[in-house]
Amino acid sequence: MSSVDFRRCSSHLFGGKGGSLHVYSKDHRYILKTLTPSDHVTLNNVCGAYIRHMTAKNKSSALARILLHFTRKGVPWIVMNNWLPNSDIEKYDQVYDLKGCDDSKRLVDGGKTVIIRRNRWYTPPYVWPIFSKEQIDQRRIYKLGKIQAKTTEVHVTPSFKNEFMKTIERDISFLERHSLMDYSLILAMQSSPVDPKGCIFGRLRGFVSMFKTAISQRPSALRMCVSSVYQNKVHTYHFGVIDFLQTWNLKKQVARMIKFREKDKSTEPPQFYATRFMHAMNTLFRGDAKSLSGDIFAFIFRCSVICSAVSIFSTHALITRDKDH
């Protein structure tokens, strides 16, 4: 908390879900965020169960770590961990907000922030069409990102997928028991090609670079990440469940009726939302990649074998030359 300056909390801060304000700590490990009145009430109600869930012995969780909950000048705030370690979100290749439905979206594409340009039947600009070419392009990119958000894949090892699915199933069961819904998985992706036909020194430099990245961004109590090798690329993923304080209340039930034309919407009862979210996570995490450390060690082993063979051949050549003389 000493690294956060409250005097910066003004209208220039980043906007969060529902218009909330949030600011990063200086080291970008934590986020200071305002709560809506309904989320404030929900957190008070589930606080004890949430603490027991997060501190259960020998159990892991993918839920965001809410570390502090307080009120300042009548405004409720929380301090939570930041799932994405890079200080600039645009340093990632892709960033997604995934709900397992049509409300999933892409936040960053190719290192550029995607402008959220919604187009719903009951709000502008559906009623009053957009005429600006810039806004039309923004809408097209945003819509394309929503389509890709439903088909994106996370390539991890089978063992990691098994462990993660156990963790997420436990978390989703907790949220369902407390009638919580509309949560999402924040997912950031980085990848770097490794050419199997490239020169040995080029491959080694690529592996060393990505190994350093994996070590510097290794998992911890405040961070979930994994690095793997898939189709000659080294992939690094950062992810975690966020925005899970929304209850299935009257407001959400009314919103569900208003969105009657939307088939795959986020405003669904907790049980239905949980089942769909679990299915989406099982589809998202593929379990078809190789371990980064295993691939690096295998590559180093092959290099050592080649070096040994070269050394033996050189020694044999020298001995043969000495005999000839």
mmCIF file of N, CA, C and O in Angstrom, residues 7 9 20 46 54-55 76 82 117 122 196 207 221 227 229 251 291 297-298 304 307 316-317:
data_model
loop_
_atom_site.group_PDB
_atom_site.id
_atom_site.type_symbol
_atom_site.label_atom_id
_atom_site.label_comp_id
_atom_site.label_asym_id
_atom_site.label_seq_id
_atom_site.Cartn_x
_atom_site.Cartn_y
_atom_site.Cartn_z
ATOM 1 N N ARG A 7 -3.543 10.407 -3.834
ATOM 2 C CA ARG A 7 -3.823 11.706 -4.418
ATOM 3 C C ARG A 7 -3.982 11.615 -5.934
ATOM 4 O O ARG A 7 -4.506 12.519 -6.559
ATOM 5 N N CYS A 9 -5.889 9.477 -7.361
ATOM 6 C CA CYS A 9 -7.204 8.915 -7.633
ATOM 7 C C CYS A 9 -8.167 10.015 -8.070
ATOM 8 O O CYS A 9 -8.851 10.628 -7.255
ATOM 9 N N SER A 20 -16.030 1.816 -12.823
ATOM 10 C CA SER A 20 -15.199 1.949 -11.633
ATOM 11 C C SER A 20 -13.832 2.505 -12.013
ATOM 12 O O SER A 20 -13.385 2.401 -13.148
ATOM 13 N N VAL A 46 -19.832 -12.290 1.412
ATOM 14 C CA VAL A 46 -19.080 -13.522 1.113
ATOM 15 C C VAL A 46 -17.658 -13.474 1.644
ATOM 16 O O VAL A 46 -16.874 -14.405 1.390
ATOM 17 N N MET A 54 -9.803 -19.208 -0.170
ATOM 18 C CA MET A 54 -8.478 -18.838 -0.668
ATOM 19 C C MET A 54 -7.350 -19.385 0.196
ATOM 20 O O MET A 54 -6.224 -19.547 -0.283
ATOM 21 N N THR A 55 -7.624 -19.642 1.451
ATOM 22 C CA THR A 55 -6.574 -20.081 2.376
ATOM 23 C C THR A 55 -6.650 -21.567 2.702
ATOM 24 O O THR A 55 -5.959 -22.033 3.613
ATOM 25 N N PRO A 76 -16.252 2.864 -1.449
ATOM 26 C CA PRO A 76 -15.603 1.578 -1.150
ATOM 27 C C PRO A 76 -14.491 1.264 -2.144
ATOM 28 O O PRO A 76 -14.647 1.470 -3.354
ATOM 29 N N ASN A 82 -2.593 -7.846 -9.576
ATOM 30 C CA ASN A 82 -2.671 -7.639 -11.014
ATOM 31 C C ASN A 82 -2.177 -8.903 -11.698
ATOM 32 O O ASN A 82 -1.021 -9.287 -11.548
ATOM 33 N N ARG A 117 -16.349 -0.863 -29.173
ATOM 34 C CA ARG A 117 -17.393 -0.195 -29.941
ATOM 35 C C ARG A 117 -18.586 -1.143 -30.047
ATOM 36 O O ARG A 117 -18.753 -1.885 -30.994
ATOM 37 N N TYR A 122 -30.740 -2.304 -28.736
ATOM 38 C CA TYR A 122 -31.540 -1.403 -27.916
ATOM 39 C C TYR A 122 -30.805 -0.104 -27.556
ATOM 40 O O TYR A 122 -31.314 0.707 -26.793
ATOM 41 N N PRO A 196 13.127 -24.636 -36.126
ATOM 42 C CA PRO A 196 13.880 -25.885 -35.919
ATOM 43 C C PRO A 196 14.970 -26.098 -36.957
ATOM 44 O O PRO A 196 15.882 -26.881 -36.754
ATOM 45 N N PHE A 207 15.920 -19.748 -27.334
ATOM 46 C CA PHE A 207 15.543 -20.488 -26.139
ATOM 47 C C PHE A 207 15.963 -19.754 -24.870
ATOM 48 O O PHE A 207 15.220 -19.680 -23.902
ATOM 49 N N ALA A 221 2.146 -16.459 -5.751
ATOM 50 C CA ALA A 221 0.852 -16.314 -5.091
ATOM 51 C C ALA A 221 0.003 -15.226 -5.733
ATOM 52 O O ALA A 221 -1.218 -15.243 -5.612
ATOM 53 N N SER A 227 4.500 -21.268 -19.494
ATOM 54 C CA SER A 227 5.176 -21.200 -20.782
ATOM 55 C C SER A 227 5.267 -22.605 -21.352
ATOM 56 O O SER A 227 5.512 -23.575 -20.620
ATOM 57 N N VAL A 229 5.833 -25.008 -25.376
ATOM 58 C CA VAL A 229 6.284 -25.031 -26.765
ATOM 59 C C VAL A 229 5.223 -25.723 -27.607
ATOM 60 O O VAL A 229 4.808 -26.852 -27.312
ATOM 61 N N LYS A 251 -31.668 -6.644 -10.968
ATOM 62 C CA LYS A 251 -31.131 -5.874 -12.077
ATOM 63 C C LYS A 251 -30.648 -6.787 -13.199
ATOM 64 O O LYS A 251 -30.913 -6.532 -14.396
ATOM 65 N N SER A 291 6.489 -29.124 -22.622
ATOM 66 C CA SER A 291 7.050 -28.280 -21.574
ATOM 67 C C SER A 291 8.212 -27.461 -22.104
ATOM 68 O O SER A 291 9.045 -27.975 -22.858
ATOM 69 N N PHE A 297 15.986 -28.403 -22.314
ATOM 70 C CA PHE A 297 16.973 -29.401 -21.885
ATOM 71 C C PHE A 297 17.246 -30.417 -22.998
ATOM 72 O O PHE A 297 18.381 -30.858 -23.174
ATOM 73 N N ALA A 298 16.192 -30.775 -23.750
ATOM 74 C CA ALA A 298 16.390 -31.698 -24.867
ATOM 75 C C ALA A 298 17.283 -31.065 -25.929
ATOM 76 O O ALA A 298 18.157 -31.728 -26.505
ATOM 77 N N SER A 304 24.976 -30.866 -26.847
ATOM 78 C CA SER A 304 26.128 -31.495 -26.192
ATOM 79 C C SER A 304 26.570 -32.743 -26.946
ATOM 80 O O SER A 304 27.771 -33.024 -27.058
ATOM 81 N N CYS A 307 28.381 -31.519 -30.001
ATOM 82 C CA CYS A 307 29.716 -31.022 -29.616
ATOM 83 C C CYS A 307 30.661 -32.171 -29.297
ATOM 84 O O CYS A 307 31.853 -32.136 -29.660
ATOM 85 N N HIS A 316 40.196 -37.600 -33.467
ATOM 86 C CA HIS A 316 40.558 -38.714 -34.357
ATOM 87 C C HIS A 316 41.345 -38.203 -35.559
ATOM 88 O O HIS A 316 42.314 -38.830 -36.001
ATOM 89 N N ALA A 317 40.929 -37.035 -36.088
ATOM 90 C CA ALA A 317 41.635 -36.462 -37.241
ATOM 91 C C ALA A 317 43.057 -36.079 -36.878
ATOM 92 O O ALA A 317 44.000 -36.288 -37.663
#
